[in-house]
mmCIF file of C-alpha atoms in Angstrom:
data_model
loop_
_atom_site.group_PDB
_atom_site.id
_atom_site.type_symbol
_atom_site.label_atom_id
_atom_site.label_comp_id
_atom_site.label_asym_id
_atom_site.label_seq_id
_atom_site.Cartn_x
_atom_site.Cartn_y
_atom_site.Cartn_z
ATOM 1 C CA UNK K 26 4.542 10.651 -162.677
ATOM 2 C CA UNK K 27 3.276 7.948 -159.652
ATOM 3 C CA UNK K 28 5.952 7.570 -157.581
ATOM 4 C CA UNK K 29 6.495 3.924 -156.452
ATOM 5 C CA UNK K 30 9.660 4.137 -154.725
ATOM 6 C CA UNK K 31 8.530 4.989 -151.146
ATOM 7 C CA UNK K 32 11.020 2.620 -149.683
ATOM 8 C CA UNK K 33 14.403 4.636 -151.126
ATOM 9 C CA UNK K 34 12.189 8.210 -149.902
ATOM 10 C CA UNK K 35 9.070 8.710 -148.749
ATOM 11 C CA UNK K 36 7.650 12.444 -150.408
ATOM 12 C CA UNK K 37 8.455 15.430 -148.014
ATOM 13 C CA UNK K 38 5.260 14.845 -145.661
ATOM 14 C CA UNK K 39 2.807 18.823 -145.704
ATOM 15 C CA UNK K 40 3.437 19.100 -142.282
ATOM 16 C CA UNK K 41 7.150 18.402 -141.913
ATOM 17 C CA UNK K 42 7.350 20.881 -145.155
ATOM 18 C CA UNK K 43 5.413 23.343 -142.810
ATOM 19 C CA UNK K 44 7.278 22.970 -139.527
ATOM 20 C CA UNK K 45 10.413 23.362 -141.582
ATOM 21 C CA UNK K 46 9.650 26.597 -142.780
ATOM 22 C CA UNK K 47 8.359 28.066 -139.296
ATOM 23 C CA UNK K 48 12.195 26.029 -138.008
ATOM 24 C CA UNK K 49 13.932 27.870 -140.328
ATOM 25 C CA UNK K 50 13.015 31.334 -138.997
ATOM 26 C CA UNK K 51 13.427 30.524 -135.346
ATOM 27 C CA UNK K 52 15.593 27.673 -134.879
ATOM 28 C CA UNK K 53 18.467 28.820 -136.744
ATOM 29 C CA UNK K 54 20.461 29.373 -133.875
ATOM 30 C CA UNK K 55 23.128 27.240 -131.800
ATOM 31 C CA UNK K 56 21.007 25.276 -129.190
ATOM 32 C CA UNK K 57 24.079 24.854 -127.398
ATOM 33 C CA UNK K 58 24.485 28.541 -126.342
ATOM 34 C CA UNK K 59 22.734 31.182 -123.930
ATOM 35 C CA UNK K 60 21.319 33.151 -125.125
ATOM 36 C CA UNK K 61 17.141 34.080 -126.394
ATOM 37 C CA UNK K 62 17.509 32.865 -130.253
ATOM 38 C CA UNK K 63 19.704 29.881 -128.883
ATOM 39 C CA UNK K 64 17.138 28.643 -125.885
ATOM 40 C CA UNK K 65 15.019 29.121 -128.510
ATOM 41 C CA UNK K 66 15.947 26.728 -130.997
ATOM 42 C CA UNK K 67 17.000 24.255 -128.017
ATOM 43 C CA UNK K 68 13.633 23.847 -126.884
ATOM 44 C CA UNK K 69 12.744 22.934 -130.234
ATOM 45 C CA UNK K 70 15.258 20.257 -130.511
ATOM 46 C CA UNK K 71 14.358 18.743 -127.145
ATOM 47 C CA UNK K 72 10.610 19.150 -128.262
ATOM 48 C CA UNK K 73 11.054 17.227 -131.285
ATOM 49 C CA UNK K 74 13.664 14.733 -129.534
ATOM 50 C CA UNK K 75 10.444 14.172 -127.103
ATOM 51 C CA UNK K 76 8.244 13.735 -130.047
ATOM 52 C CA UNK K 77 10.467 11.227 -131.533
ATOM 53 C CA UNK K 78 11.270 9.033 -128.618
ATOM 54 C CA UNK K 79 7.674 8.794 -127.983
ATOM 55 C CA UNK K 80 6.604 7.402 -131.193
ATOM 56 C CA UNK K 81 9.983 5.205 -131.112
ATOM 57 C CA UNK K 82 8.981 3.838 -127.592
ATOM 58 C CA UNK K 83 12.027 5.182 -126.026
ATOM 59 C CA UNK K 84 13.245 7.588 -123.363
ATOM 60 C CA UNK K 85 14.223 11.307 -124.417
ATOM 61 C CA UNK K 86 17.686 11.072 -123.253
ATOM 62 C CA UNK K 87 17.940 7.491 -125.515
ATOM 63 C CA UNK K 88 17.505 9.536 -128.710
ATOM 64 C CA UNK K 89 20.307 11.311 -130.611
ATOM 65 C CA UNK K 90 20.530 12.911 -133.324
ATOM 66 C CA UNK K 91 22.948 11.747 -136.894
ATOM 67 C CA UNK K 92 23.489 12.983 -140.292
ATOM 68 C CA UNK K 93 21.924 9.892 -142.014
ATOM 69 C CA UNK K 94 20.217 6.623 -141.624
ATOM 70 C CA UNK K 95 23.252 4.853 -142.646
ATOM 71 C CA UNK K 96 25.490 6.949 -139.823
ATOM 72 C CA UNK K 97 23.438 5.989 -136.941
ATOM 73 C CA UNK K 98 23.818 2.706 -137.886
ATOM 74 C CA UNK K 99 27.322 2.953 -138.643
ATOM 75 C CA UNK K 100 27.690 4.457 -134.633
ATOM 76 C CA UNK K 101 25.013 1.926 -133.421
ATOM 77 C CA UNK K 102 27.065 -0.867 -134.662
ATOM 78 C CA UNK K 103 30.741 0.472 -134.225
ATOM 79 C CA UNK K 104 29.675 2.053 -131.095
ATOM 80 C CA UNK K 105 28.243 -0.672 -129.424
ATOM 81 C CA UNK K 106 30.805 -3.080 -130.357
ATOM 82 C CA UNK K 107 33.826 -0.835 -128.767
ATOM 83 C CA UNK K 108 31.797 -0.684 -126.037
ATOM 84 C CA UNK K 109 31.656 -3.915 -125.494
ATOM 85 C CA UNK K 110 35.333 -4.946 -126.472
ATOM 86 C CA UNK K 111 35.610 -6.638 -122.892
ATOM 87 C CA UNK K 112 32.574 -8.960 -123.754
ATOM 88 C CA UNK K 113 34.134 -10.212 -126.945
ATOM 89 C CA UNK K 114 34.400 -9.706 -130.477
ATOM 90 C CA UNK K 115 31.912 -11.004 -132.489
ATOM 91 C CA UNK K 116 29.219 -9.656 -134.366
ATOM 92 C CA UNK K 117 26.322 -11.348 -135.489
ATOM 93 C CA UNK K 118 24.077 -10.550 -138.484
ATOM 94 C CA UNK K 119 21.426 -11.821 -140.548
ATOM 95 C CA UNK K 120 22.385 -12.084 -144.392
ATOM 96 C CA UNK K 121 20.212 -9.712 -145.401
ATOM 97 C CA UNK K 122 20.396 -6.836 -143.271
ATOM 98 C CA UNK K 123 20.959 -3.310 -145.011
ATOM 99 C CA UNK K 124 24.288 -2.458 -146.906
ATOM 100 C CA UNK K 125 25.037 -0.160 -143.722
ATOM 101 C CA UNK K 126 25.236 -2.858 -141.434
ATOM 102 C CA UNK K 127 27.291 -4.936 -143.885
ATOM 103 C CA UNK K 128 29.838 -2.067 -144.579
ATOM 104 C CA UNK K 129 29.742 -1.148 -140.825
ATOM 105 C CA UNK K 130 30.874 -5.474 -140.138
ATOM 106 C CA UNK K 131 33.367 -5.107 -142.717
ATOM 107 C CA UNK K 132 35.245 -1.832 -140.500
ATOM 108 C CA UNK K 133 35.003 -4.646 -137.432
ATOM 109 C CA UNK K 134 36.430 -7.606 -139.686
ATOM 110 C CA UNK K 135 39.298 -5.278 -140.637
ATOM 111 C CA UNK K 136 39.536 -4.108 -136.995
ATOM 112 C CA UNK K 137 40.393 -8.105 -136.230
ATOM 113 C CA UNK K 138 36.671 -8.741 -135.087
ATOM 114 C CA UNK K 139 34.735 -11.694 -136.536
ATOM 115 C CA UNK K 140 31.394 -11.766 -137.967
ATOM 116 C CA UNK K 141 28.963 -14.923 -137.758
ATOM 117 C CA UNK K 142 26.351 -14.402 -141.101
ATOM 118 C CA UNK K 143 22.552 -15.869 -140.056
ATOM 119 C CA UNK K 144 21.175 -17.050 -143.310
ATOM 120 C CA UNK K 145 17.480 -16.773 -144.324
ATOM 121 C CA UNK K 146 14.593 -18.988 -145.780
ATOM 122 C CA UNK K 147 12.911 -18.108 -149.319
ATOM 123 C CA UNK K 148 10.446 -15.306 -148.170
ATOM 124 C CA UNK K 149 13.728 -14.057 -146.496
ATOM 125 C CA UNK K 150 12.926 -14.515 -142.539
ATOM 126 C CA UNK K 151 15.782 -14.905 -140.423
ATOM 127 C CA UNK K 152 16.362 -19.030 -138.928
ATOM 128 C CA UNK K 153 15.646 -18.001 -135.676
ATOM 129 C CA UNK K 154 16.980 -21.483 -134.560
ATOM 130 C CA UNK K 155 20.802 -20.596 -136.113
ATOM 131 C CA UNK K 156 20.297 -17.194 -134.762
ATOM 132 C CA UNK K 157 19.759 -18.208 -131.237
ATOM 133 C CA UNK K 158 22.704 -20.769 -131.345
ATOM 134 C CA UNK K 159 25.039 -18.134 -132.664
ATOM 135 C CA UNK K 160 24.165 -15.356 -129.751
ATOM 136 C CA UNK K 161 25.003 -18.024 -127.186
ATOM 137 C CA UNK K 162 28.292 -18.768 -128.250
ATOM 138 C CA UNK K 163 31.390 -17.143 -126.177
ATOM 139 C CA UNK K 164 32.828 -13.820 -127.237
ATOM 140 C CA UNK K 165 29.260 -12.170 -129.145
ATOM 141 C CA UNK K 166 29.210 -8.562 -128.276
ATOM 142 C CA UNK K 167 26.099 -7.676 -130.283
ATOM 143 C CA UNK K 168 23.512 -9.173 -132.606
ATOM 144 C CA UNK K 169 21.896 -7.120 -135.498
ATOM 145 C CA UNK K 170 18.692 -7.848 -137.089
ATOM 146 C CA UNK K 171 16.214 -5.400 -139.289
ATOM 147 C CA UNK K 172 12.453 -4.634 -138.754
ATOM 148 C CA UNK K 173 11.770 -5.378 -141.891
ATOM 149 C CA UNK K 174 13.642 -5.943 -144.901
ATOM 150 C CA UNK K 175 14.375 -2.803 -147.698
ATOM 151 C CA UNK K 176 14.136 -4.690 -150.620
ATOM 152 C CA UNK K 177 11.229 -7.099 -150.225
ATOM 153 C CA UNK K 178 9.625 -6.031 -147.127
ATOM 154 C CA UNK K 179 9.667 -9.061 -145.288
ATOM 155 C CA UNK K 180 9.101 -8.533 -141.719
ATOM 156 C CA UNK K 181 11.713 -10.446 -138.868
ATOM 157 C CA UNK K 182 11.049 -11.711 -135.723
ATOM 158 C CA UNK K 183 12.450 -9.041 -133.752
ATOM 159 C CA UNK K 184 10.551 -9.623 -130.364
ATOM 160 C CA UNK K 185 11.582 -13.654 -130.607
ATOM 161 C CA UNK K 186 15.260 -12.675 -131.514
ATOM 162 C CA UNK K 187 15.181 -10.408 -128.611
ATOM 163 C CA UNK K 188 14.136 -12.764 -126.383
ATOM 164 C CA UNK K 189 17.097 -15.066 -127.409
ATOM 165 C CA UNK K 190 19.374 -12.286 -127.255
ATOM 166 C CA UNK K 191 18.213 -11.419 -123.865
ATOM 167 C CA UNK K 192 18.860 -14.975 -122.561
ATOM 168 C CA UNK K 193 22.491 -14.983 -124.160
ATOM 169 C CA UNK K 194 23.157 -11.133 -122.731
ATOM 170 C CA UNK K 195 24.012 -9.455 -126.610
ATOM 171 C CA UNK K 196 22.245 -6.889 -126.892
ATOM 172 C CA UNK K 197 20.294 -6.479 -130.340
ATOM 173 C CA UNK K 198 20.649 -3.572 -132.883
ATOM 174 C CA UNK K 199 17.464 -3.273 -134.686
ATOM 175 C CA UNK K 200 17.096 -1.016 -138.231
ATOM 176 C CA UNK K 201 13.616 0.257 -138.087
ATOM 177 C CA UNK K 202 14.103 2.420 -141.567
ATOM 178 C CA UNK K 203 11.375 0.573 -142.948
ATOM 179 C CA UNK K 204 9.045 0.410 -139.994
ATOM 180 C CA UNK K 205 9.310 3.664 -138.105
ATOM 181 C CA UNK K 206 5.819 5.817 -138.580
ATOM 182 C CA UNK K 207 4.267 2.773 -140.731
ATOM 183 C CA UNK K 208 4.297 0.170 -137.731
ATOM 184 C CA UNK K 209 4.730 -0.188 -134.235
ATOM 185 C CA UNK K 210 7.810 -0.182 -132.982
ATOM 186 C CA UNK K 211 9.583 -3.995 -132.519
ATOM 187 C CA UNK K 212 10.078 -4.801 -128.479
ATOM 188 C CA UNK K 213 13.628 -5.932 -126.957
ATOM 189 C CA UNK K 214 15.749 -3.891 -128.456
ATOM 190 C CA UNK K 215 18.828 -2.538 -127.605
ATOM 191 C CA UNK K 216 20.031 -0.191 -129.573
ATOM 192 C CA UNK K 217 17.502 1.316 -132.526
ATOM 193 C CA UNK K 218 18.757 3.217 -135.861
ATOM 194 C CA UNK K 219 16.068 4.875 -138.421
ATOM 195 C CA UNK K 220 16.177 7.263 -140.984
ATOM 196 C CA UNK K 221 13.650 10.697 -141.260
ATOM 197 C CA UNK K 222 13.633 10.711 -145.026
ATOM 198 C CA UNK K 223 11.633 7.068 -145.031
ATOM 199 C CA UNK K 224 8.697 8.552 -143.155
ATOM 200 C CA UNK K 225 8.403 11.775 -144.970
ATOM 201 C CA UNK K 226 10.940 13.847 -143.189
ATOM 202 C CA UNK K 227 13.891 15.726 -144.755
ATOM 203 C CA UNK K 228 16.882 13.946 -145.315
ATOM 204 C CA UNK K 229 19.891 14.740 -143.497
ATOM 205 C CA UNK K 230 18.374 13.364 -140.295
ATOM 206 C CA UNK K 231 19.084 9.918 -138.850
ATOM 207 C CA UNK K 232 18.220 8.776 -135.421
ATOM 208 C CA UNK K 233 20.271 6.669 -132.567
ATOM 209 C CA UNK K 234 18.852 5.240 -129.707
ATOM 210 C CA UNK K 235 20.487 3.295 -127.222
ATOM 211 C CA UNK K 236 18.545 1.961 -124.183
ATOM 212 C CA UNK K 237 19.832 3.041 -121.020
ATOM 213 C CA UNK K 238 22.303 0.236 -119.563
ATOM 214 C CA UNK K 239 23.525 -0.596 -123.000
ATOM 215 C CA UNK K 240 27.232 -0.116 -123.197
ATOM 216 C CA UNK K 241 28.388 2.091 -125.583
ATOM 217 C CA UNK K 242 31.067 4.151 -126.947
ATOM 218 C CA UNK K 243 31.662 6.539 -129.823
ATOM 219 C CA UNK K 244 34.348 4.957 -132.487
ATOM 220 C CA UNK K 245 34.895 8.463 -133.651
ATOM 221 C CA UNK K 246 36.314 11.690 -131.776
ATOM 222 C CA UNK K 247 34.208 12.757 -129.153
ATOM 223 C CA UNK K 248 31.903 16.182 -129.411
ATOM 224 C CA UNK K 249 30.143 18.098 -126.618
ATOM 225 C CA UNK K 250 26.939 17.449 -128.848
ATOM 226 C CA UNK K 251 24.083 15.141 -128.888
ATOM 227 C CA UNK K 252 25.422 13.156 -125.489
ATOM 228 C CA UNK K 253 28.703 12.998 -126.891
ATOM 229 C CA UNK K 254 27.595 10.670 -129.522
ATOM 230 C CA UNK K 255 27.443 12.086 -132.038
ATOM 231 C CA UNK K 256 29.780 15.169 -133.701
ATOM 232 C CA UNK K 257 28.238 18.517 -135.242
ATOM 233 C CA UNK K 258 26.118 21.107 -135.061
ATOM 234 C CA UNK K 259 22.293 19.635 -135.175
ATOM 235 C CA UNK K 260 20.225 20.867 -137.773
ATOM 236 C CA UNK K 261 17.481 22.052 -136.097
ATOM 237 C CA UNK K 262 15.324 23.183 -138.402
ATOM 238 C CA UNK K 263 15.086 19.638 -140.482
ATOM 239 C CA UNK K 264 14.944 17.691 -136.989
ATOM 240 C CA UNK K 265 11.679 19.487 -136.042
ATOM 241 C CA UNK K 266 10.244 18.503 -139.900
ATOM 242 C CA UNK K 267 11.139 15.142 -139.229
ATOM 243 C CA UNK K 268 9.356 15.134 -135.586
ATOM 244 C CA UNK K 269 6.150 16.565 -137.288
ATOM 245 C CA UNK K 270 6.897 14.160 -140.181
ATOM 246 C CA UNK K 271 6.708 10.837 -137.817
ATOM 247 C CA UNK K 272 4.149 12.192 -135.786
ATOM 248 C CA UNK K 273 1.288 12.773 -138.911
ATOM 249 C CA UNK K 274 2.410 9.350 -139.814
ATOM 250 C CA UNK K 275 2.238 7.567 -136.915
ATOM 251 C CA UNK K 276 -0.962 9.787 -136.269
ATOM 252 C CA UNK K 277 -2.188 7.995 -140.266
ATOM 253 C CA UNK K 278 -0.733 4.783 -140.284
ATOM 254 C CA UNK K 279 -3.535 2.397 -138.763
ATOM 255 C CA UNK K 280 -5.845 3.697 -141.407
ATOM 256 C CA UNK K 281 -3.165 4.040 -144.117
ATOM 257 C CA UNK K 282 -1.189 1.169 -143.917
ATOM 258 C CA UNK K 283 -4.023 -0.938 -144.339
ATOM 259 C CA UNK K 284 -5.605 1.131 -147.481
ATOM 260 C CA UNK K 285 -1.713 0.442 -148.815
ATOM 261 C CA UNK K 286 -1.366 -2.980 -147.809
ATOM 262 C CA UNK K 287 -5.178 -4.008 -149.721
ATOM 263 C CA UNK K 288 -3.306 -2.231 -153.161
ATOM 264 C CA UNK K 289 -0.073 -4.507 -152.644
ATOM 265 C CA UNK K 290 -2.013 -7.651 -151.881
ATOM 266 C CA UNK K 291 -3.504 -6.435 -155.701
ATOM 267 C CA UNK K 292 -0.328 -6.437 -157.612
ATOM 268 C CA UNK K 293 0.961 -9.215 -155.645
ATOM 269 C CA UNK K 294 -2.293 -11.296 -156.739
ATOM 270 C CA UNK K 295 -2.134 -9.798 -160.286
ATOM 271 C CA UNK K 296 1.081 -9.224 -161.821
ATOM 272 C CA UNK K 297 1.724 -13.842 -161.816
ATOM 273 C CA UNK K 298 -1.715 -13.795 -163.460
ATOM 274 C CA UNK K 299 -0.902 -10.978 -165.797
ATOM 275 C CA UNK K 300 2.628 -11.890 -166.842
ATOM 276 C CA UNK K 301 4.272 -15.438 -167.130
ATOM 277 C CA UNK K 302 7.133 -16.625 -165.978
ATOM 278 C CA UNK K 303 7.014 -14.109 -162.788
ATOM 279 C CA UNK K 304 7.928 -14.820 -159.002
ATOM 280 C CA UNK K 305 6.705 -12.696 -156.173
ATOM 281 C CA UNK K 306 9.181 -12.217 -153.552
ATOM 282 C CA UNK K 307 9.299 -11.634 -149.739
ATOM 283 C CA UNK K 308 6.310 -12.963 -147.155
ATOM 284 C CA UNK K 309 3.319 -12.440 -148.745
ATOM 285 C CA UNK K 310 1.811 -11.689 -144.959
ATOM 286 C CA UNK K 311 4.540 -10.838 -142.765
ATOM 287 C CA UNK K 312 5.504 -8.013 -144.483
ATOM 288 C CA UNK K 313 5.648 -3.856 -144.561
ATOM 289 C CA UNK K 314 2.615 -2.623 -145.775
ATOM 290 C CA UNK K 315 4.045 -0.744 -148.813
ATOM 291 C CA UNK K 316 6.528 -3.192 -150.724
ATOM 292 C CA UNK K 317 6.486 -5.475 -153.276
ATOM 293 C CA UNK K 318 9.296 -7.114 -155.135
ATOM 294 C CA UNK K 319 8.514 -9.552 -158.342
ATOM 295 C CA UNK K 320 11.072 -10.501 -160.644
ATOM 296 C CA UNK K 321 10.133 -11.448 -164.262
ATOM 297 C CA UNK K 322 12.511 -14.385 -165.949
ATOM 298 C CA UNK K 323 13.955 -12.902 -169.706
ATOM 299 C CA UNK K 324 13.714 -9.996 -168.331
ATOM 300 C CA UNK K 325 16.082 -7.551 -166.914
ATOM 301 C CA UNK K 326 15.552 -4.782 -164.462
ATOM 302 C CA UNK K 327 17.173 -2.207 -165.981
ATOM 303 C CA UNK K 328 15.333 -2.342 -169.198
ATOM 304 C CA UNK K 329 11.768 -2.572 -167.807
ATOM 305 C CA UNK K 330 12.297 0.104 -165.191
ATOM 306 C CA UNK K 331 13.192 2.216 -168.225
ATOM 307 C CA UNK K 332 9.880 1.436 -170.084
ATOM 308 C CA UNK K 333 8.012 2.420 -166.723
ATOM 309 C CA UNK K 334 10.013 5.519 -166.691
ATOM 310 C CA UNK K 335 8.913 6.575 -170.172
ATOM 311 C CA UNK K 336 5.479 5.242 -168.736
ATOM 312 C CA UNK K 337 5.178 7.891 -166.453
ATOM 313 C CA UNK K 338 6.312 4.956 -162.702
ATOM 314 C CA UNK K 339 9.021 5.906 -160.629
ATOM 315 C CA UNK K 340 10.031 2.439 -159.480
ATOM 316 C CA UNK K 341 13.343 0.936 -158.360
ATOM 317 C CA UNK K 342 14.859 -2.581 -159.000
ATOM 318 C CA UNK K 343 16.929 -4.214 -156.403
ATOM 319 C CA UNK K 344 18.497 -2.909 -153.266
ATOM 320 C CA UNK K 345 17.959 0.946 -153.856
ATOM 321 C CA UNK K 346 21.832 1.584 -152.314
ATOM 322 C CA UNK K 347 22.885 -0.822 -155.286
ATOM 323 C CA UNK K 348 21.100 -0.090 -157.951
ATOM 324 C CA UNK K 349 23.750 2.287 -159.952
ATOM 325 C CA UNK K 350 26.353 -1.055 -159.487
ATOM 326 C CA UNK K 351 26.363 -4.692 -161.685
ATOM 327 C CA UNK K 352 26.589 -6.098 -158.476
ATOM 328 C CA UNK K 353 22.893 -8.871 -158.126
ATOM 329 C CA UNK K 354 21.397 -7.787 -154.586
ATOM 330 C CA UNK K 355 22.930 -9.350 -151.647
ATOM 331 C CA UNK K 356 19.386 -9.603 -150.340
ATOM 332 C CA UNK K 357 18.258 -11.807 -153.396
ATOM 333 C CA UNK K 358 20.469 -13.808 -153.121
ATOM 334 C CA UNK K 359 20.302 -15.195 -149.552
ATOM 335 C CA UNK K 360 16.776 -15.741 -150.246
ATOM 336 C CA UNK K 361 17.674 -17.968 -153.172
ATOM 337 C CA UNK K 362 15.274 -16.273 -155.460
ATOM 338 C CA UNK K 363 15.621 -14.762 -158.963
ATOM 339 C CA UNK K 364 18.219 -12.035 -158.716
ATOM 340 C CA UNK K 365 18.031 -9.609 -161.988
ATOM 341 C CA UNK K 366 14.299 -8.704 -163.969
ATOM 342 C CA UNK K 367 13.850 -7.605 -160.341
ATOM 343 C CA UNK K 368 10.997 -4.674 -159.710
ATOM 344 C CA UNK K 369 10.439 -3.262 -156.143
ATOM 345 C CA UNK K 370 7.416 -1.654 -155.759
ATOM 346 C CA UNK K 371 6.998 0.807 -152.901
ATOM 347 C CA UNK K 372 3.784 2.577 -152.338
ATOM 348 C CA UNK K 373 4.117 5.904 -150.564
ATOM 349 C CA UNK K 374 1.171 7.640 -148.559
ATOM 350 C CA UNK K 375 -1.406 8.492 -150.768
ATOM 351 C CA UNK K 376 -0.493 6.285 -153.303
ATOM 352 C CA UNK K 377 -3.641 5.798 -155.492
ATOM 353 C CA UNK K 378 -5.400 2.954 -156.737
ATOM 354 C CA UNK K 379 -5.657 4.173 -159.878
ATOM 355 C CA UNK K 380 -2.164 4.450 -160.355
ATOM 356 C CA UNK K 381 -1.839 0.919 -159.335
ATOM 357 C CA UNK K 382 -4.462 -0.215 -161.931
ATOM 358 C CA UNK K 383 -2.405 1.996 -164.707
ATOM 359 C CA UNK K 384 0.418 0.252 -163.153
ATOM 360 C CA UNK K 385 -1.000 -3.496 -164.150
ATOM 361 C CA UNK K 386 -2.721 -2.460 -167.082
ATOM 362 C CA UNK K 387 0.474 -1.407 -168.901
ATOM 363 C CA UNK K 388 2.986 -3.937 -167.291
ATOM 364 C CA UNK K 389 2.084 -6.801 -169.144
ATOM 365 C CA UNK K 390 2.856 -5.566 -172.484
ATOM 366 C CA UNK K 391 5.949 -3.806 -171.734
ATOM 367 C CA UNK K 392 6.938 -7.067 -170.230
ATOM 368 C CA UNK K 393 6.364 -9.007 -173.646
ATOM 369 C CA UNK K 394 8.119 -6.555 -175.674
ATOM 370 C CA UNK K 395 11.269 -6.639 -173.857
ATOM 371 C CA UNK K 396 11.362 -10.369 -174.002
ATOM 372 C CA UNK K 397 10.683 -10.392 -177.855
ATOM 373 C CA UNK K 398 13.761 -7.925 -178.283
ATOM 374 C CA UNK K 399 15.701 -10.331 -176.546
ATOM 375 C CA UNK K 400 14.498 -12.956 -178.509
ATOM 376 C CA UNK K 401 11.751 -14.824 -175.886
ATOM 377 C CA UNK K 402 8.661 -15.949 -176.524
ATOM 378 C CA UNK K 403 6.173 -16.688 -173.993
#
């Protein structure tokens, strides 16, 4: 089976699967008690909290520790915004951002906040100009706006919206899920979510960072652990995997990233010349360096990802948090862009080129048969 679905979960990295096992045996304990096995397994969660901030660009005491992606940015959001009540109550938030962010400005909609939706050009990058206007206005509490985008890998100006947020005093809650380990970390941010599974870590381990001097309060029961930010007992063990995770990637990602980006430039080039009626979606330059998204008309997802299956591709279609639903991505649609025969390609480390030429050579075909069972001929 080649894996091309990188962007839902990157393969358990060999050296996060190795500093998991050596975590297991002596980090079991509670870091938050006194005694050997405990001090123990608390210097390995401040070691890896070290590790992490580092490669983040952020400040030890920044960095906390959540159960998911999707809860740290669930607390970044929530969090922020209650801390901020005084400032205001609106939230604003590019139309494509993750379903996490969406669900998390529904809660603050419901809560009798108001939400101001940024909408996006065809290759899905943020107007900037709209964005800018909209942090200015009276009453914004916080902006949000992605590293890069899940389903088509588009990349957003993060610095320039930063800058605009900075002049307008919101601070800005940048997703890195799709960046962290495979790029350098976006500058101006205030608060920073990412999730360890996407860079080869375990799941089960999220990260929150909030810059020091961003306000900030926990919408949910306080806890003695992780700052107060964040409730339950840390699981050491898979924290220290993802540390050694980001760190080999971070370590590979000049060299790799590139290697990846040359194979997605190739089915970018080659699946419109292989198959008709295709559109390539997302900026075909400012983009992450493993995803791809095409969508072929006649065609839809479903069936094609099934023939890939049988093929011997793990691949995805649409928004990976959607994909068991009816519901046409959100993301697709803001862009304007064909929403169903959608494919996302996402390359993982490693990926081979060979797979990628198996990939074209048997995509065409699958491609015309689906359309003849439908009854299209092209």
């Amino acid at each position: 089976m080649a894996y091309f679905d990188a962007a839902s979960t990157e393969p358990l990295h060999p050296q996060a699967r190795e500093a998991l096992i050596a975590a297991l045996d002596v980090g079991w304990a509670d870091p938050a008690r006194l005694y050997g096995p405990a001090r123990r397994a608390r210097m390995l969660l401040e070691q890896a909290r070290t590790e992490i901030a580092e490669a983040l660009g952020a400040r030890p005491d920044e960095v906390s520790f959540t159960a998911s992606g999707t809860q740290a940015v669930h607390l970044g959001v929530l969090g922020t915004l209650h801390g901020r009540r005084r400032a205001g109550r609106r939230l604003v938030t590019s139309a494509v951002e993750h379903s996490s962010v969406l669900h998390a400005a529904g809660i603050h909609e419901r809560d009798g906040g108001s939400v101001e939706t940024i909408g996006v050009g065809r290759t899905g990058v943020v107007d900037l100009a709209a964005f800018g206007e909209a942090v200015l206005a009276g009453g914004t509490a916080l902006a949000c706006l992605q590293s890069a985008n899940h389903e088509v890998g588009t990349v957003q100006p993060v610095a320039e919206a930063a800058a605009l947020c900075a002049e307008a005093g919101v601070p800005l809650l940048v997703d890195a899920a799709q960046t962290a380990g495979r790029m350098p970390p976006p500058d101006g941010w205030s608060v920073l979510t990412a999730s360890a599974h996407k860079w080869g870590g375990p799941a089960g381990v999220g990260v929150l960072v909030v810059r020091k001097g961003t306000r900030w309060r926990t919408p949910l029961p306080e806890d003695d652990r992780e700052r107060r930010r964040v409730p339950g007992f840390e699981n050491v063990p898979a924290i220290v995997a993802a540390a050694a995770a980001l760190r080999a990637m971070a370590a590979e990602s000049a060299q790799e990233s590139a290697r990846l980006s040359s194979l997605v430039d190739r089915i970018r080039r080659e699946v419109p010349r292989l198959v008709p009626d295709v559109e390539v979606i997302g900026d075909p330059v400012a983009r992450a360096p493993h995803i791809v998204t095409f969508s072929c008309l006649y065609v839809e997802g479903e069936a094609l990802l099934t023939e890939l299956d049988k093929a011997g591709f793990a691949i995805s279609s649409g928004s990976s948090c959607t994909a068991s639903t009816l519901r046409p991505s959100h993301v697709l649609e803001a862009m304007g862009v064909l929403t169903h025969g959608n494919v996302r390609v996402s390359l993982p480390q490693g990926a081979s080129g060979t797979d990628v030429d198996r990939f074209l050579a048997v995509l065409p075909d699958m491609v015309r048969r689906i359309r003849e069972d439908a009854g299209v001929r092209t």
